[in-house]
Tab-separated table of C-alpha atoms in Angstrom:
chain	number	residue	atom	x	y	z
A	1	UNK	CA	34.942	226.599	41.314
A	2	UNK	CA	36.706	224.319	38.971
A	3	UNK	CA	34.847	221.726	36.787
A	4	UNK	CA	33.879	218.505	38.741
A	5	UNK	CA	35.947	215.582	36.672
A	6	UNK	CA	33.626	212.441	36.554
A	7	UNK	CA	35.628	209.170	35.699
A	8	UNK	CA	34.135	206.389	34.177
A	9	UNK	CA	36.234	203.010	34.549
A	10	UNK	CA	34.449	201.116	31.424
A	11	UNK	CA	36.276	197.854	31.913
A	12	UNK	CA	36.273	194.423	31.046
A	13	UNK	CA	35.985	192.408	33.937
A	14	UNK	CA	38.953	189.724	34.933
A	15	UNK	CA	36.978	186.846	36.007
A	16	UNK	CA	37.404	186.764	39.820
A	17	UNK	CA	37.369	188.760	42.105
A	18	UNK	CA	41.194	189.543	43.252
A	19	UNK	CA	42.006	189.926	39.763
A	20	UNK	CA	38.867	192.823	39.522
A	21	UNK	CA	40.278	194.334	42.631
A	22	UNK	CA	43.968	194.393	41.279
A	23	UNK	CA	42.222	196.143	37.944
A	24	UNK	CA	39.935	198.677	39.429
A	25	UNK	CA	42.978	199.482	41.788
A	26	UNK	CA	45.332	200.580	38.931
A	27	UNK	CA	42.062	201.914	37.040
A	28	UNK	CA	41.494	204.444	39.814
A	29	UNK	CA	44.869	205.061	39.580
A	30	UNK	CA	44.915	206.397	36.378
A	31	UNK	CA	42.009	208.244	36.873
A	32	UNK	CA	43.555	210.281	39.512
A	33	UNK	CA	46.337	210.916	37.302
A	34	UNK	CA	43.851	212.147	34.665
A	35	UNK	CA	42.529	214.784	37.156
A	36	UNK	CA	39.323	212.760	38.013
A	37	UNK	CA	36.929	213.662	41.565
A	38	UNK	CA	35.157	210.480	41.526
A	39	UNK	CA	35.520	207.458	39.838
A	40	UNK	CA	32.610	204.931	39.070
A	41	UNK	CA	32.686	201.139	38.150
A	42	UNK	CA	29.857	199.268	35.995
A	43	UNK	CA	27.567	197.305	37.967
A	44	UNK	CA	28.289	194.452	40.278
A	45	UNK	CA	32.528	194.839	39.487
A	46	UNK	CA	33.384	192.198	41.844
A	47	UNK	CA	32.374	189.425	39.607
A	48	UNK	CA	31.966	191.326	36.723
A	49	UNK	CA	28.283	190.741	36.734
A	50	UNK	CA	28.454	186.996	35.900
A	51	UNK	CA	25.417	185.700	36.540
A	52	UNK	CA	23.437	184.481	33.789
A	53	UNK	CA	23.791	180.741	32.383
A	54	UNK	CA	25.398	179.661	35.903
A	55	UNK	CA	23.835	178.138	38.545
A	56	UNK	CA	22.387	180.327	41.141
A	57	UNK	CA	24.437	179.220	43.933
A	58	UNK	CA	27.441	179.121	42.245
A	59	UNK	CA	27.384	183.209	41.893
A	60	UNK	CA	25.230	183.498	44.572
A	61	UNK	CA	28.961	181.842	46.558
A	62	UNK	CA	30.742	185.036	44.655
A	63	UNK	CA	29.204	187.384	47.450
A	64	UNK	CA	31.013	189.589	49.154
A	65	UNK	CA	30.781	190.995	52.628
A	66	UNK	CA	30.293	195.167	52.908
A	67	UNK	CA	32.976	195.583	55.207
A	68	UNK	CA	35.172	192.839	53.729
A	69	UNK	CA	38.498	193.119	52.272
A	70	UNK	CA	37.426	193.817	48.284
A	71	UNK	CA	35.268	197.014	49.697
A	72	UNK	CA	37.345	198.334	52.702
A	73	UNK	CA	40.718	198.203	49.732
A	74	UNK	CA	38.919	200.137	47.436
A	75	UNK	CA	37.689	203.037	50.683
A	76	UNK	CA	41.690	203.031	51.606
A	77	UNK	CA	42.766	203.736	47.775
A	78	UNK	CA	40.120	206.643	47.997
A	79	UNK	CA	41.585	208.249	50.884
A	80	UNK	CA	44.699	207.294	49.332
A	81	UNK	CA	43.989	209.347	45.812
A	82	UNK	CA	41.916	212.013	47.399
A	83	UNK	CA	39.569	210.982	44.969
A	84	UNK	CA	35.710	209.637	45.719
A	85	UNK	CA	34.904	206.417	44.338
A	86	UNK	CA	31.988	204.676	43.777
A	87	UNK	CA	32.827	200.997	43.935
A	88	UNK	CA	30.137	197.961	42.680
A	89	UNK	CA	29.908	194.408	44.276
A	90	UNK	CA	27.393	191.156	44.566
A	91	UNK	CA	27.021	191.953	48.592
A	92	UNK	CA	26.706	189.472	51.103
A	93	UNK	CA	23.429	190.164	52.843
A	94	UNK	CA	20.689	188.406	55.004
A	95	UNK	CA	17.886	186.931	52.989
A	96	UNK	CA	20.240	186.673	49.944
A	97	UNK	CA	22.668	189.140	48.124
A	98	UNK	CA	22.397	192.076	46.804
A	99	UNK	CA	23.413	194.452	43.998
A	100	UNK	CA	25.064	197.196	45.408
A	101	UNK	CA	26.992	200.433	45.564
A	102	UNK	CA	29.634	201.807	47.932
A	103	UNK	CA	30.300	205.320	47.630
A	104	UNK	CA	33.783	206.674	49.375
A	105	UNK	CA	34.403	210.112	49.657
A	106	UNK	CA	38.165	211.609	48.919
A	107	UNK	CA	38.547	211.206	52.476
A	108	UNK	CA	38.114	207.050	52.299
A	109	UNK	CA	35.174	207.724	54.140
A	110	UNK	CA	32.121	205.462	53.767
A	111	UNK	CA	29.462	207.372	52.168
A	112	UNK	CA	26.812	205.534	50.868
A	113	UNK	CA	25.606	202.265	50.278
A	114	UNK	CA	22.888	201.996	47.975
A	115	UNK	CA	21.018	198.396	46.972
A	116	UNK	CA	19.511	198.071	43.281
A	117	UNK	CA	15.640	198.924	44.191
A	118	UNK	CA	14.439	197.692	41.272
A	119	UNK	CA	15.992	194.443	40.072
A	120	UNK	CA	15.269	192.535	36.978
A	121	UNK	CA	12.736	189.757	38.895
A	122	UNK	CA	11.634	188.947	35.201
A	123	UNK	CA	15.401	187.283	34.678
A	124	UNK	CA	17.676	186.052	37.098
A	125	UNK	CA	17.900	188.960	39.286
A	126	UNK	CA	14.874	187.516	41.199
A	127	UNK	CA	17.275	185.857	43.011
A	128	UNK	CA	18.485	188.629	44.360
A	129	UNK	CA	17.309	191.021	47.287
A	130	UNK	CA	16.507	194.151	46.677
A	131	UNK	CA	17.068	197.625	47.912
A	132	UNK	CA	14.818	199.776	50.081
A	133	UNK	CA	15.561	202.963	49.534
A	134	UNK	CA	17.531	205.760	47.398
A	135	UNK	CA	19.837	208.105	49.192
A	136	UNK	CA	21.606	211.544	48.611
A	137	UNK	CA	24.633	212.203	50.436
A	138	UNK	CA	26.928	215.312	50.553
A	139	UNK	CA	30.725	214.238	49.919
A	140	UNK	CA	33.599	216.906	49.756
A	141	UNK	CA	35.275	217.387	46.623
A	142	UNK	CA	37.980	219.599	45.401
A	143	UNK	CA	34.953	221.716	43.969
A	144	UNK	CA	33.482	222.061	46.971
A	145	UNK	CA	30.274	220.092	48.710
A	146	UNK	CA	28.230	217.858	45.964
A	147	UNK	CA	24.910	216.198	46.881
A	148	UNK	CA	25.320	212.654	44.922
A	149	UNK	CA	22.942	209.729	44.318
A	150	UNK	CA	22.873	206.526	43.025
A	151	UNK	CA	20.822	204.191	40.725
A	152	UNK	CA	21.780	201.407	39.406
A	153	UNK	CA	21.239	200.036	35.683
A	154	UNK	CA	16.884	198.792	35.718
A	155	UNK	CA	16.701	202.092	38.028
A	156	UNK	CA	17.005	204.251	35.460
A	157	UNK	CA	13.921	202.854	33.453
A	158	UNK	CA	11.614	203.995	36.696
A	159	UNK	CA	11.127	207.607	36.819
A	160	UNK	CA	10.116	207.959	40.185
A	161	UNK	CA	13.673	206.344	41.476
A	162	UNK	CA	15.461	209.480	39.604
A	163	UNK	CA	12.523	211.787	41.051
A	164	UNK	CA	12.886	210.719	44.337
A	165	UNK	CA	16.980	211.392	44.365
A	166	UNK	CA	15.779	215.125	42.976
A	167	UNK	CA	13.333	215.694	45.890
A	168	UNK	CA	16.167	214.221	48.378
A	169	UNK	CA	18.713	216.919	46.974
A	170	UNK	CA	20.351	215.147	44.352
A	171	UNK	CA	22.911	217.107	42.084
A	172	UNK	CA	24.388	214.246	40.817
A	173	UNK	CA	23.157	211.015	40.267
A	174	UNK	CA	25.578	207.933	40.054
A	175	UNK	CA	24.314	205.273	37.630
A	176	UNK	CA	26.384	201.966	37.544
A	177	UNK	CA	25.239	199.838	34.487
A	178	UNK	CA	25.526	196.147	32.344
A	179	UNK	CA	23.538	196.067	29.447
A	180	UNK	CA	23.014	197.217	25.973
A	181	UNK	CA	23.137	201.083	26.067
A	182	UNK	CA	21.038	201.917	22.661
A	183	UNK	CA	19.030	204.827	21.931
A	184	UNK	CA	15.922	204.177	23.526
A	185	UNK	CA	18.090	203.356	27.032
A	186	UNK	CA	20.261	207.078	26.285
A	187	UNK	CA	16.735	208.495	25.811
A	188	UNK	CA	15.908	207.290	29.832
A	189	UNK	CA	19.361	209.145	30.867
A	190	UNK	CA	19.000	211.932	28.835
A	191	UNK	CA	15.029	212.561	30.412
A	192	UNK	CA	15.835	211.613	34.278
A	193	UNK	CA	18.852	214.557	33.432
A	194	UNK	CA	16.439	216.733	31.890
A	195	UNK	CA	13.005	216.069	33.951
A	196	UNK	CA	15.119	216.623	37.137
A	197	UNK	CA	17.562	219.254	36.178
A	198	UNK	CA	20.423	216.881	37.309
A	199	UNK	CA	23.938	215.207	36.062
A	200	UNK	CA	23.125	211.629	35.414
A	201	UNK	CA	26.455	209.709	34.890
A	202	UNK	CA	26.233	206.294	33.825
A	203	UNK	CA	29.010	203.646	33.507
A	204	UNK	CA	28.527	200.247	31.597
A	205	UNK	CA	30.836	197.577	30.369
A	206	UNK	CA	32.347	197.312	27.474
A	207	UNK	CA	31.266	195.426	24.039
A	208	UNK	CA	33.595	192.731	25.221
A	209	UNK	CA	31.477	191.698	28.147
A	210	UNK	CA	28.024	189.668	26.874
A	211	UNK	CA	25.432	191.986	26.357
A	212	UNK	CA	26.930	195.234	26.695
A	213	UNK	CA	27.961	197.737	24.433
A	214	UNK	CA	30.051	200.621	26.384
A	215	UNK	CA	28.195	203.568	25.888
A	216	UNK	CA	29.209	205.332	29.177
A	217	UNK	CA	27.510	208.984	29.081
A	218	UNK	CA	26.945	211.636	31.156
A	219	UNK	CA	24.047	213.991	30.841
A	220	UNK	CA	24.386	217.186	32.760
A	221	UNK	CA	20.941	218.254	33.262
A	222	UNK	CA	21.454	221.702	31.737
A	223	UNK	CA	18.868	222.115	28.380
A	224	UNK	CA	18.904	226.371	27.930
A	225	UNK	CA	21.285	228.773	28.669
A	226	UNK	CA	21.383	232.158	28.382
A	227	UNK	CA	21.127	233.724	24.946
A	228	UNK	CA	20.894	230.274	23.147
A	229	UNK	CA	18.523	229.668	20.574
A	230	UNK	CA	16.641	226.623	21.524
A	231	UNK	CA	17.605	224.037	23.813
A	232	UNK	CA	21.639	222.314	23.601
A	233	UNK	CA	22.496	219.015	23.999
A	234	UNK	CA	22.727	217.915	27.366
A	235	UNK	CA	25.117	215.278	26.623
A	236	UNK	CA	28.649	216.109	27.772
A	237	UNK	CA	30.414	212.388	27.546
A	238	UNK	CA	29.232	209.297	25.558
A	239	UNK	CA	31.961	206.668	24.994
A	240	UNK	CA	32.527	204.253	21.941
A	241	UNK	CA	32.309	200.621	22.837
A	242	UNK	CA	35.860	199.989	23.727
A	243	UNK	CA	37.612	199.431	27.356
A	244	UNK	CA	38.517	202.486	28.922
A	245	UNK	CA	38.605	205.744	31.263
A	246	UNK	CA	36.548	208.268	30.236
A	247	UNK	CA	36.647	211.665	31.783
A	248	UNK	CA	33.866	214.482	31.612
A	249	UNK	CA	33.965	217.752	32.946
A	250	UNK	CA	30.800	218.962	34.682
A	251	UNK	CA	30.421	222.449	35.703
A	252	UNK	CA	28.910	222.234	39.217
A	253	UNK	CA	28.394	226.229	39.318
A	254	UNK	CA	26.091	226.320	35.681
A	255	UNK	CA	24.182	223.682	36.867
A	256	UNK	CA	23.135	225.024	40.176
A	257	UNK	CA	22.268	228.480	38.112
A	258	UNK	CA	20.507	226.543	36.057
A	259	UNK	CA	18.413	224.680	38.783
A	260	UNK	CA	17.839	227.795	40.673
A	261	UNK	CA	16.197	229.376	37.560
A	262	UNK	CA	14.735	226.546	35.552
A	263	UNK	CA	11.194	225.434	35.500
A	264	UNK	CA	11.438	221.715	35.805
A	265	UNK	CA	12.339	219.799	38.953
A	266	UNK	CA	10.492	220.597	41.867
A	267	UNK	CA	9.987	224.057	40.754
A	268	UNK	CA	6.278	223.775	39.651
A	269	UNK	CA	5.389	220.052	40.866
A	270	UNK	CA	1.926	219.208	42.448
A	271	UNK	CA	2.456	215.812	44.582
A	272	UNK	CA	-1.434	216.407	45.966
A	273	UNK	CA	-2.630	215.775	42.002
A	274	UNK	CA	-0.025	212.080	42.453
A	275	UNK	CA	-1.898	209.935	44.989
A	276	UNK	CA	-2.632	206.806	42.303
A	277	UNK	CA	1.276	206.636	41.998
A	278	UNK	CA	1.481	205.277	45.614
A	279	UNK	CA	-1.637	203.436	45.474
A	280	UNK	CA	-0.184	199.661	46.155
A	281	UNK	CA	-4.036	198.303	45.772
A	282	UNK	CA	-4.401	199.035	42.003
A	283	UNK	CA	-3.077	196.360	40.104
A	284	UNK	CA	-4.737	197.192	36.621
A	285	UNK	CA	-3.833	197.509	34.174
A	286	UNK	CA	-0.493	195.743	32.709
A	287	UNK	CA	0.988	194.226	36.218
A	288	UNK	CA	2.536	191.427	35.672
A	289	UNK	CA	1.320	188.340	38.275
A	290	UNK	CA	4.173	187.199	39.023
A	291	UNK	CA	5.922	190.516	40.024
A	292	UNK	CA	7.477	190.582	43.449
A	293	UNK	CA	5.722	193.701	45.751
């Protein structure tokens, strides 16, 4: 089995969305021609996650239907490239929009369509609705079957939304991002990578969007190997902070040695020991009152 080639399309965003569709288009593109399986976007692509100092409405207006014509282009260029890609958009929804994720396998076929669980409802996120679950889906890849997830951005700083991909089968977990990637955010990839024994592969903007710093990485999960002294670095990828494509190379068949071996994971869990993580009726201490259930 051949390496699995993870694109990630760290991009300045164009202002609207046709002009983002025209760009991710040729950004795929050339991410194909670099020998990539599945491409990811940062979060919310469509309107290049414009949201703050705006009125509400006004990007709350940007949203874009799930089957419209921004999503359903980017399915047909996957089937197109034989290539899976994992496109981001302010969706259209009921209630009010939502921050989501379309995955297309290399077939164009629709996936998985993940919602951002966790929003920030301490900024202007509250306006948004969020997710209800996380999913694991198995797409076909020129490597073979891969079990993939998705998290997006606030996600990652929840362990239990990285657990719960693990426990659903996740080998890979998709992590489309906008904000400042600095060490203490690397630190969250690098653990949800480690704790789980899975890839984690992140994509953010670059420094030339507001508050973002590039910083796309990729942690593949894998801390010892075989006559190593100590534990390596799990990091395989971790871009500067200019636009661009980055590629890493994860090797699908260490990993699942590694998981099959390893001690962390589910390997020596005990959910019976957990019950005060579900618990919605403790509130104490450090919940914030005005946090949405």
């Amino acid at each position: 089995m051949k390496h699995l080639n993870i694109a990630l399309l760290q991009l300045s965003p164009c202002g609207d969305a046709e002009s983002n569709l025209k760009k991710g288009i040729d950004a795929c593109k050339t991410a194909k021609e670099r020998g990539a399986d599945i491409a990811l976007f940062p979060e919310m692509w469509s309107n290049g996650y414009n949201l703050y100092d705006r009125p509400v409405a006004d990007w709350q207006a940007e949203a874009l239907p799930g089957d419209g014509a921004f999503v359903r282009r980017f399915g047909e260029l996957a089937g197109e490239l034989k290539m899976a890609v994992g496109v981001t958009f302010l969706e259209r929804y009921d209630g009010g929009p939502r921050n989501t994720l379309i995955l297309f396998d290399r077939h164009g076929e629709r996936k998985l369509t993940y919602a951002k669980v966790h929003t920030c409802d301490f900024d202007v996120e509250r306006n948004l609705t969020p997710g209800e679950d996380f999913y694991v889906t198995a797409i076909d890849t020129a490597c073979g079957e891969v079990q993939v997830g998705a998290m997006i951005c606030y996600d990652r700083e929840f362990p239990e939304s990285a657990r719960l991909l693990m426990l659903k089968g996740a080998e890979l977990i998709l992590v489309p991002n906008a904000c400042p990637m600095e060490i203490n955010r690397l630190s969250q990839l690098r653990a949800r990578a480690y704790e789980n024994m899975t890839a984690v592969a992140t994509c953010n903007y670059p420094a030339t969007v507001p508050d973002c710093n590039g910083g796309s990485s990729v942690f593949d999960g894998v801390a010892y190997l075989p006559g190593l002294s100590g534990s390596r670095d799990t990091c395989i990828l971790l871009a500067g902070e200019n636009e661009g494509i980055y590629i890493a190379a994860l090797d699908l068949e260490r990993l699942r040695r590694y998981r099959a071996e390893e001690v962390h994971g589910n390997a020596f869990r005990r959910p019976k020991k957990y019950g005060l993580l579900t618990d919605t009726t403790v509130r104490e201490p450090f919940i914030r009152p005005n946090r949405r259930e």
